[in-house]
CSV table of C-alpha atoms in Angstrom, one decimal:
chain,number,residue,atom,x,y,z
X,1,MET,CA,132.4,84.2,-78.3
X,2,ASP,CA,133.2,85.7,-75.0
X,3,LYS,CA,132.3,83.6,-71.9
X,4,ALA,CA,130.4,86.5,-70.5
X,5,ILE,CA,127.7,86.1,-73.2
X,6,ALA,CA,127.3,82.4,-72.7
X,7,VAL,CA,127.5,82.2,-69.0
X,8,ASP,CA,124.2,83.9,-68.2
X,9,ARG,CA,121.8,85.0,-70.9
X,10,SER,CA,119.0,85.1,-68.4
X,11,GLY,CA,120.5,88.0,-66.4
X,12,PRO,CA,119.9,91.7,-66.8
X,13,LEU,CA,120.5,93.0,-70.3
X,14,LEU,CA,123.0,95.5,-69.1
X,15,HIS,CA,125.4,92.6,-68.3
X,16,LEU,CA,125.6,91.9,-72.0
X,17,LEU,CA,126.7,95.4,-73.1
X,18,PRO,CA,130.5,95.2,-72.5
X,19,CYS,CA,131.0,92.2,-74.6
X,20,VAL,CA,128.4,91.9,-77.3
X,21,ILE,CA,128.6,95.0,-79.4
X,22,VAL,CA,131.4,93.8,-81.7
X,23,PRO,CA,131.6,90.1,-82.8
X,24,GLU,CA,134.8,88.1,-82.2
X,25,HIS,CA,137.0,87.1,-85.0
X,26,GLY,CA,139.9,84.7,-84.9
X,27,ASN,CA,142.4,87.0,-86.6
X,28,SER,CA,141.1,90.3,-85.0
X,29,ILE,CA,143.4,92.4,-83.0
X,30,VAL,CA,142.3,92.3,-79.3
X,31,TRP,CA,142.9,96.0,-78.6
X,32,SER,CA,140.9,97.2,-81.6
X,33,ARG,CA,137.9,95.1,-80.5
X,34,CYS,CA,138.0,96.3,-76.9
X,35,ILE,CA,138.2,100.0,-78.0
X,36,ALA,CA,135.3,99.4,-80.5
X,37,ASN,CA,133.2,97.9,-77.7
X,38,LEU,CA,133.8,100.9,-75.4
X,39,LEU,CA,133.1,103.4,-78.2
X,40,MET,CA,129.8,101.6,-79.1
X,41,ILE,CA,128.7,101.7,-75.5
X,42,THR,CA,129.6,105.4,-75.4
X,43,VAL,CA,127.4,105.9,-78.5
X,44,LEU,CA,124.5,104.1,-76.9
X,45,ILE,CA,124.8,106.3,-73.8
X,46,LEU,CA,125.1,109.5,-75.8
X,47,VAL,CA,122.0,108.6,-77.9
X,48,SER,CA,120.1,107.8,-74.7
X,49,ILE,CA,120.8,111.1,-73.0
X,50,LEU,CA,120.3,113.4,-76.0
X,51,PRO,CA,116.6,113.8,-75.5
X,52,LEU,CA,116.8,113.6,-71.7
X,53,VAL,CA,119.6,115.9,-70.5
X,54,ALA,CA,120.4,119.5,-71.4
X,55,TRP,CA,124.2,119.1,-71.2
X,56,LEU,CA,124.9,122.4,-73.0
X,57,ALA,CA,123.1,125.0,-70.8
X,58,ASP,CA,123.9,127.9,-73.1
X,59,ALA,CA,123.1,126.1,-76.4
X,60,HIS,CA,119.8,126.0,-78.2
X,61,TRP,CA,118.1,122.6,-78.4
X,62,HIS,CA,118.9,122.2,-82.1
X,63,ASP,CA,122.5,123.1,-81.5
X,64,GLN,CA,122.8,120.5,-78.7
X,65,GLN,CA,121.2,117.8,-80.9
X,66,ARG,CA,123.5,118.6,-83.8
X,67,ILE,CA,126.6,118.5,-81.6
X,68,GLY,CA,125.4,115.1,-80.2
X,69,GLN,CA,124.8,113.8,-83.8
X,70,ILE,CA,128.3,114.9,-84.9
X,71,LEU,CA,129.8,113.2,-81.9
X,72,THR,CA,127.8,110.0,-82.4
X,73,LEU,CA,128.6,109.7,-86.1
X,74,ALA,CA,132.2,110.5,-85.6
X,75,LEU,CA,132.5,107.7,-83.0
X,76,VAL,CA,130.7,105.4,-85.4
X,77,VAL,CA,133.3,106.1,-88.1
X,78,ILE,CA,136.1,105.2,-85.7
X,79,VAL,CA,134.3,102.0,-84.7
X,80,ALA,CA,133.9,101.0,-88.3
X,81,MET,CA,137.6,101.5,-88.9
X,82,LEU,CA,138.5,99.5,-85.8
X,83,ILE,CA,136.2,96.6,-86.7
X,84,PHE,CA,136.7,96.4,-90.5
X,85,GLY,CA,140.2,97.9,-90.7
X,86,PHE,CA,142.4,97.0,-87.7
X,87,GLY,CA,140.0,94.2,-86.6
X,88,GLY,CA,140.4,92.2,-89.8
X,89,LEU,CA,136.7,91.6,-90.3
X,90,ARG,CA,135.3,91.7,-93.8
X,91,PRO,CA,132.1,93.8,-94.2
X,92,PRO,CA,129.2,91.6,-95.3
X,93,LEU,CA,127.1,92.4,-98.3
X,94,LEU,CA,123.8,93.7,-97.0
X,95,LEU,CA,122.1,94.8,-100.3
X,96,GLY,CA,121.6,93.2,-103.6
X,97,SER,CA,123.3,94.6,-106.7
X,98,THR,CA,120.2,96.5,-107.8
X,99,ASN,CA,119.8,98.3,-104.6
X,100,ARG,CA,123.5,99.2,-104.5
X,101,ARG,CA,123.2,100.6,-108.0
X,102,LEU,CA,120.2,102.8,-106.9
X,103,ILE,CA,121.8,104.2,-103.8
X,104,MET,CA,124.8,105.8,-105.4
X,105,PRO,CA,122.8,107.8,-108.1
X,106,VAL,CA,120.6,109.1,-105.3
X,107,ILE,CA,123.6,110.3,-103.3
X,108,VAL,CA,125.4,111.7,-106.3
X,109,ALA,CA,122.2,113.6,-107.5
X,110,ALA,CA,121.8,115.0,-104.0
X,111,GLY,CA,125.4,116.2,-104.1
X,112,ILE,CA,124.9,118.0,-107.4
X,113,SER,CA,121.6,119.5,-106.1
X,114,ALA,CA,123.5,120.8,-103.1
X,115,CYS,CA,126.1,122.5,-105.3
X,116,PHE,CA,123.3,124.6,-107.0
X,117,ALA,CA,121.4,125.3,-103.8
X,118,HIS,CA,120.8,128.8,-102.6
X,119,GLN,CA,122.3,127.9,-99.2
X,120,PRO,CA,124.9,125.3,-100.1
X,121,LEU,CA,126.3,125.0,-96.6
X,122,TRP,CA,122.9,124.0,-95.3
X,123,ALA,CA,122.5,121.6,-98.2
X,124,PHE,CA,125.8,119.8,-97.7
X,125,THR,CA,125.3,119.7,-93.9
X,126,GLU,CA,121.9,117.9,-94.4
X,127,LEU,CA,123.4,115.6,-97.1
X,128,ALA,CA,126.3,114.7,-94.7
X,129,LEU,CA,123.9,113.9,-92.0
X,130,GLY,CA,121.9,111.7,-94.3
X,131,VAL,CA,124.9,109.8,-95.6
X,132,ALA,CA,126.3,109.4,-92.1
X,133,SER,CA,122.9,108.1,-90.8
X,134,LEU,CA,122.9,105.6,-93.6
X,135,GLY,CA,126.4,104.6,-92.6
X,136,LEU,CA,125.3,104.1,-89.0
X,137,ALA,CA,122.4,101.8,-90.1
X,138,TRP,CA,124.9,99.9,-92.3
X,139,LEU,CA,127.3,99.4,-89.3
X,140,VAL,CA,124.6,98.1,-87.0
X,141,ALA,CA,123.2,95.8,-89.7
X,142,SER,CA,126.7,94.6,-90.5
X,143,ILE,CA,127.5,93.7,-86.9
X,144,ARG,CA,124.3,91.8,-86.6
X,145,ARG,CA,124.9,89.9,-89.8
X,146,LEU,CA,128.4,89.0,-88.7
X,147,TYR,CA,126.9,87.4,-85.5
X,148,ASP,CA,124.6,85.3,-87.7
X,149,VAL,CA,127.5,84.3,-90.0
X,150,GLN,CA,129.5,83.1,-87.0
X,151,ASN,CA,126.5,81.0,-85.9
X,152,THR,CA,126.1,83.0,-82.7
X,153,ASP,CA,122.9,84.8,-81.5
X,154,GLY,CA,122.4,87.9,-83.5
X,155,ARG,CA,119.3,88.6,-81.4
X,156,ILE,CA,121.8,89.8,-78.7
X,157,ILE,CA,122.2,93.0,-80.7
X,158,ASP,CA,118.5,93.4,-80.9
X,159,ARG,CA,118.3,93.1,-77.1
X,160,VAL,CA,121.0,95.7,-76.6
X,161,LEU,CA,119.2,98.1,-78.9
X,162,LEU,CA,115.8,97.4,-77.3
X,163,THR,CA,117.3,98.1,-73.9
X,164,THR,CA,118.6,101.4,-75.1
X,165,LEU,CA,115.1,102.3,-76.4
X,166,PHE,CA,113.5,101.2,-73.1
X,167,PHE,CA,115.8,103.5,-71.2
X,168,ILE,CA,115.0,106.4,-73.5
X,169,CYS,CA,111.2,105.9,-73.2
X,170,ALA,CA,111.4,105.3,-69.5
X,171,GLY,CA,113.3,108.6,-69.1
X,172,LEU,CA,110.8,110.5,-71.3
X,173,ALA,CA,107.9,108.9,-69.2
X,174,ALA,CA,109.6,109.9,-65.9
X,175,ARG,CA,110.2,113.4,-67.3
X,176,PHE,CA,106.5,113.6,-68.3
X,177,ALA,CA,105.4,112.6,-64.8
X,178,VAL,CA,107.7,115.0,-63.0
X,179,SER,CA,106.7,117.9,-65.3
X,180,TYR,CA,103.0,117.2,-64.6
X,181,LEU,CA,103.6,117.2,-60.8
X,182,ALA,CA,105.6,120.4,-61.1
X,183,ALA,CA,102.8,122.1,-63.0
X,184,MET,CA,100.3,121.0,-60.4
X,185,MET,CA,102.3,122.5,-57.6
X,186,ASP,CA,103.6,125.7,-59.1
X,187,GLY,CA,100.5,127.7,-58.2
X,188,GLU,CA,100.0,129.5,-61.5
X,189,GLY,CA,96.7,127.8,-62.3
X,190,VAL,CA,97.7,126.9,-65.8
X,191,LEU,CA,98.5,123.4,-67.2
X,192,ASP,CA,100.2,123.5,-70.6
X,193,ALA,CA,100.1,120.1,-72.2
X,194,TRP,CA,103.0,120.9,-74.5
X,195,LEU,CA,105.3,121.7,-71.6
X,196,LEU,CA,104.9,118.1,-70.3
X,197,VAL,CA,106.5,116.5,-73.4
X,198,GLY,CA,110.1,117.6,-73.1
X,199,GLY,CA,113.2,116.4,-74.8
X,200,PHE,CA,112.1,117.7,-78.3
X,201,SER,CA,111.8,121.2,-79.7
X,202,ASN,CA,108.3,120.5,-81.0
X,203,PRO,CA,105.6,118.1,-79.8
X,204,ARG,CA,105.3,116.8,-83.4
X,205,PHE,CA,108.9,115.6,-83.2
X,206,PHE,CA,108.1,113.9,-79.9
X,207,GLY,CA,105.2,112.2,-81.6
X,208,GLN,CA,107.3,111.1,-84.5
X,209,PHE,CA,109.7,109.4,-82.1
X,210,LEU,CA,106.9,107.7,-80.3
X,211,THR,CA,105.4,106.5,-83.6
X,212,LEU,CA,108.5,104.5,-84.2
X,213,ALA,CA,109.2,103.5,-80.6
X,214,LEU,CA,105.8,102.3,-79.5
X,215,PRO,CA,105.6,99.3,-81.9
X,216,LEU,CA,109.0,98.1,-80.7
X,217,LEU,CA,108.2,98.4,-77.0
X,218,ALA,CA,105.7,95.5,-77.4
X,219,VAL,CA,108.4,93.0,-78.4
X,220,PRO,CA,109.0,91.5,-74.9
X,221,LEU,CA,105.3,90.8,-74.6
X,222,LEU,CA,105.1,89.0,-77.9
X,223,THR,CA,108.2,86.8,-77.6
X,224,GLU,CA,108.8,83.6,-75.7
X,225,GLY,CA,111.8,83.2,-73.4
X,226,ASN,CA,113.6,85.4,-70.8
X,227,LEU,CA,112.2,88.7,-72.1
X,228,ARG,CA,108.8,87.7,-70.7
X,229,ARG,CA,110.0,88.4,-67.2
X,230,TYR,CA,109.9,92.1,-68.0
X,231,ALA,CA,106.2,91.9,-69.1
X,232,LEU,CA,104.8,93.9,-66.2
X,233,VAL,CA,107.4,96.7,-66.4
X,234,VAL,CA,107.0,96.9,-70.2
X,235,GLY,CA,103.2,96.9,-70.0
X,236,VAL,CA,103.3,99.9,-67.6
X,237,LEU,CA,105.8,101.7,-69.7
X,238,ILE,CA,103.7,101.2,-72.9
X,239,VAL,CA,100.7,102.7,-71.1
X,240,LEU,CA,102.7,105.7,-69.9
X,241,VAL,CA,104.1,106.3,-73.3
X,242,TRP,CA,100.7,106.1,-74.9
X,243,THR,CA,99.4,108.6,-72.3
X,244,ALA,CA,102.2,111.0,-73.2
X,245,ALA,CA,101.4,110.5,-76.9
X,246,ILE,CA,97.8,111.3,-76.4
X,247,VAL,CA,98.5,114.3,-74.2
X,248,SER,CA,100.9,115.7,-76.8
X,249,GLY,CA,98.0,116.0,-79.3
X,250,THR,CA,100.0,114.7,-82.2
X,251,ARG,CA,97.3,113.3,-84.5
X,252,GLY,CA,99.8,111.8,-86.9
X,253,THR,CA,100.9,109.4,-84.1
X,254,TRP,CA,97.3,108.4,-83.4
X,255,LEU,CA,96.5,107.8,-87.0
X,256,GLY,CA,99.7,106.0,-87.9
X,257,LEU,CA,99.4,103.5,-85.0
X,258,ALA,CA,95.7,103.1,-85.6
X,259,CYS,CA,96.4,102.1,-89.2
X,260,ALA,CA,99.2,99.8,-88.1
X,261,ALA,CA,96.9,98.1,-85.6
X,262,ALA,CA,94.1,97.7,-88.3
X,263,VAL,CA,96.5,96.1,-90.7
X,264,LEU,CA,98.4,93.8,-88.3
X,265,ALA,CA,95.1,92.6,-86.8
X,266,CYS,CA,94.5,90.9,-90.1
X,267,ILE,CA,98.0,89.3,-90.3
X,268,GLY,CA,98.2,86.2,-88.1
X,269,PRO,CA,98.0,85.7,-84.4
X,270,THR,CA,101.1,87.7,-83.5
X,271,GLY,CA,99.7,90.7,-85.4
X,272,ARG,CA,96.4,90.4,-83.6
X,273,CYS,CA,98.1,90.2,-80.2
X,274,TRP,CA,100.1,93.3,-81.1
X,275,ALA,CA,97.0,95.2,-82.2
X,276,MET,CA,95.0,94.2,-79.1
X,277,LEU,CA,97.9,95.1,-76.8
X,278,HIS,CA,98.2,98.6,-78.2
X,279,VAL,CA,94.4,99.2,-78.4
X,280,ALA,CA,94.2,98.2,-74.7
X,281,ALA,CA,97.1,100.5,-73.8
X,282,ALA,CA,95.7,103.3,-75.8
X,283,CYS,CA,92.3,103.0,-74.1
X,284,VAL,CA,94.0,103.1,-70.7
X,285,GLY,CA,96.0,106.1,-71.9
X,286,VAL,CA,92.8,107.9,-72.9
X,287,VAL,CA,91.4,107.3,-69.4
X,288,LEU,CA,94.6,108.6,-67.7
X,289,THR,CA,94.6,111.6,-70.0
X,290,TRP,CA,91.0,112.4,-69.1
X,291,ILE,CA,91.9,112.2,-65.4
X,292,MET,CA,95.1,114.1,-65.7
X,293,MET,CA,94.0,116.8,-68.1
X,294,THR,CA,90.3,117.2,-67.3
X,295,VAL,CA,89.2,115.8,-63.9
X,296,ILE,CA,92.2,117.0,-61.8
X,297,PRO,CA,92.6,120.5,-63.3
X,298,THR,CA,88.8,121.0,-63.0
X,299,ALA,CA,88.9,120.0,-59.3
X,300,LEU,CA,91.9,122.4,-58.8
X,301,ASP,CA,90.3,125.2,-60.8
X,302,MET,CA,93.1,125.2,-63.3
X,303,SER,CA,93.0,126.1,-67.0
X,304,VAL,CA,94.5,123.7,-69.6
X,305,ALA,CA,96.3,124.9,-72.7
X,306,HIS,CA,96.8,122.7,-75.8
X,307,HIS,CA,94.4,120.1,-74.5
X,308,ALA,CA,94.4,116.9,-76.7
X,309,ALA,CA,90.6,117.2,-77.1
X,310,SER,CA,91.2,120.4,-79.1
X,311,LYS,CA,93.1,118.3,-81.7
X,312,LEU,CA,90.1,116.1,-82.5
X,313,THR,CA,89.5,117.9,-85.8
X,314,THR,CA,89.7,117.0,-89.5
X,315,SER,CA,91.4,120.2,-90.5
X,316,LEU,CA,94.8,120.1,-92.2
X,317,SER,CA,96.2,122.8,-89.8
X,318,LEU,CA,97.4,124.9,-92.8
X,319,ARG,CA,99.3,121.9,-94.2
X,320,ASP,CA,97.6,122.4,-97.6
X,321,ILE,CA,99.5,125.7,-97.9
X,322,ILE,CA,103.0,124.2,-97.2
X,323,TRP,CA,102.1,121.1,-99.3
X,324,THR,CA,101.2,123.4,-102.2
X,325,GLN,CA,104.5,125.2,-101.8
X,326,ALA,CA,106.4,121.9,-101.9
X,327,ILE,CA,104.5,120.7,-105.0
X,328,GLU,CA,105.2,124.0,-106.8
X,329,GLU,CA,108.9,123.7,-106.0
X,330,ALA,CA,109.0,120.1,-107.2
X,331,LEU,CA,107.3,121.0,-110.5
X,332,SER,CA,109.6,124.1,-110.9
X,333,HIS,CA,112.7,122.0,-110.3
X,334,PRO,CA,111.8,118.5,-111.3
X,335,LEU,CA,115.2,117.1,-112.1
X,336,LEU,CA,117.4,117.9,-109.1
X,337,GLY,CA,115.1,119.9,-106.8
X,338,ILE,CA,116.1,123.0,-105.0
X,339,GLY,CA,118.7,121.3,-102.7
X,340,PRO,CA,118.6,119.5,-99.4
X,341,MET,CA,117.1,121.6,-96.5
X,342,GLN,CA,116.3,124.4,-98.9
X,343,LEU,CA,112.5,124.5,-98.2
X,344,ALA,CA,113.6,126.0,-94.8
X,345,ASP,CA,115.0,128.9,-96.8
X,346,LEU,CA,111.6,129.8,-98.3
X,347,PRO,CA,109.7,131.7,-95.7
X,348,ASN,CA,106.0,130.9,-95.5
X,349,GLY,CA,105.2,132.1,-92.0
X,350,MET,CA,104.1,128.6,-90.9
X,351,ALA,CA,106.8,125.9,-91.1
X,352,ALA,CA,110.3,125.1,-92.3
X,353,HIS,CA,109.2,121.9,-94.1
X,354,PRO,CA,106.0,120.5,-95.5
X,355,HIS,CA,105.4,117.9,-92.8
X,356,GLN,CA,105.3,115.2,-95.5
X,357,ALA,CA,108.4,113.3,-96.2
X,358,TRP,CA,107.8,112.4,-99.9
X,359,LEU,CA,106.9,115.9,-100.9
X,360,GLN,CA,109.9,117.3,-99.1
X,361,TRP,CA,112.2,114.8,-100.9
X,362,ALA,CA,110.6,115.6,-104.3
X,363,ALA,CA,110.9,119.3,-103.8
X,364,GLU,CA,114.5,119.3,-102.4
X,365,LEU,CA,116.1,116.4,-104.3
X,366,GLY,CA,114.0,116.1,-107.5
X,367,LEU,CA,111.2,113.8,-108.7
X,368,PRO,CA,113.5,111.1,-110.1
X,369,SER,CA,115.2,110.7,-106.7
X,370,ALA,CA,111.9,110.6,-104.9
X,371,LEU,CA,110.6,107.9,-107.2
X,372,LEU,CA,113.8,105.8,-106.7
X,373,VAL,CA,113.4,105.8,-103.0
X,374,THR,CA,109.7,105.1,-103.1
């Protein structure tokens, strides 16, 4: 283990980055480990700036994200080769034999489905992205497992990943605040809530990210040790992220986190602490949203577009139509589906996908595949 890790674990998390990404191995080649470390740091930086910086001015948002994904996954492949090829480390077994037997049929079936798709290029592109994302998850899990096997602190990897997530969320919160101030001062008299949540092409994608990020942001407040020193900063960040989530009007985020809080409140003291923390942060976020989107605009005689209050309905927002389309395609092509990303090739005037992961999987990859991954 590098001395830089052991000397000061109480220092800023950034100090850990240069030396903790790839575990040390007695027979590893030094240069391969150094290059792998640098590439993994590059990956973390690239992932952090993708939702925050428009680094391709003439490219559409989707094009920029795709290019960023390709670069990220290509670097991950090189890192895997350096660690487990030139580095001499043996990949650990992360899954049991049953799960390994299930993954390959799902991937093979998806490949066959892509061959018969109406738009095979789209299908194979989506399949490649899925397989590469699975490989990225495998690499991260393998590195963490190797730390545990070497009797070192695998939680260092968790801290590095949490630090990356905090930077992304802090950047999104800062962007939200700057966008709000700019809207207040532009003199047009209109405050559009959806223009405040940048970094994603659709507020729903923004909400999906926050649905996954918010539960993890609470980790420093629920653990003992050095991470507790960041409690105040993390608490403020959680409140700001909750405010952005409420302003965005994404009901799925509200419902998902409310259900999670209800369940975790019944599972031990840590679960209750997590639930109370997020309920409190959400309540403060509601108050801030009311002040920012109602009190201040009213005082300045501004109109508000896409106000979160307008989303407090029980309607399906036409989802019943796109769900019906997905169900019909799943029943019409039950074995292999219509192919990855092929629902986007069926115009319905509303959406490119059914906004429901299982229905999309069943329609595009077949009912057997959907049941296997359930």
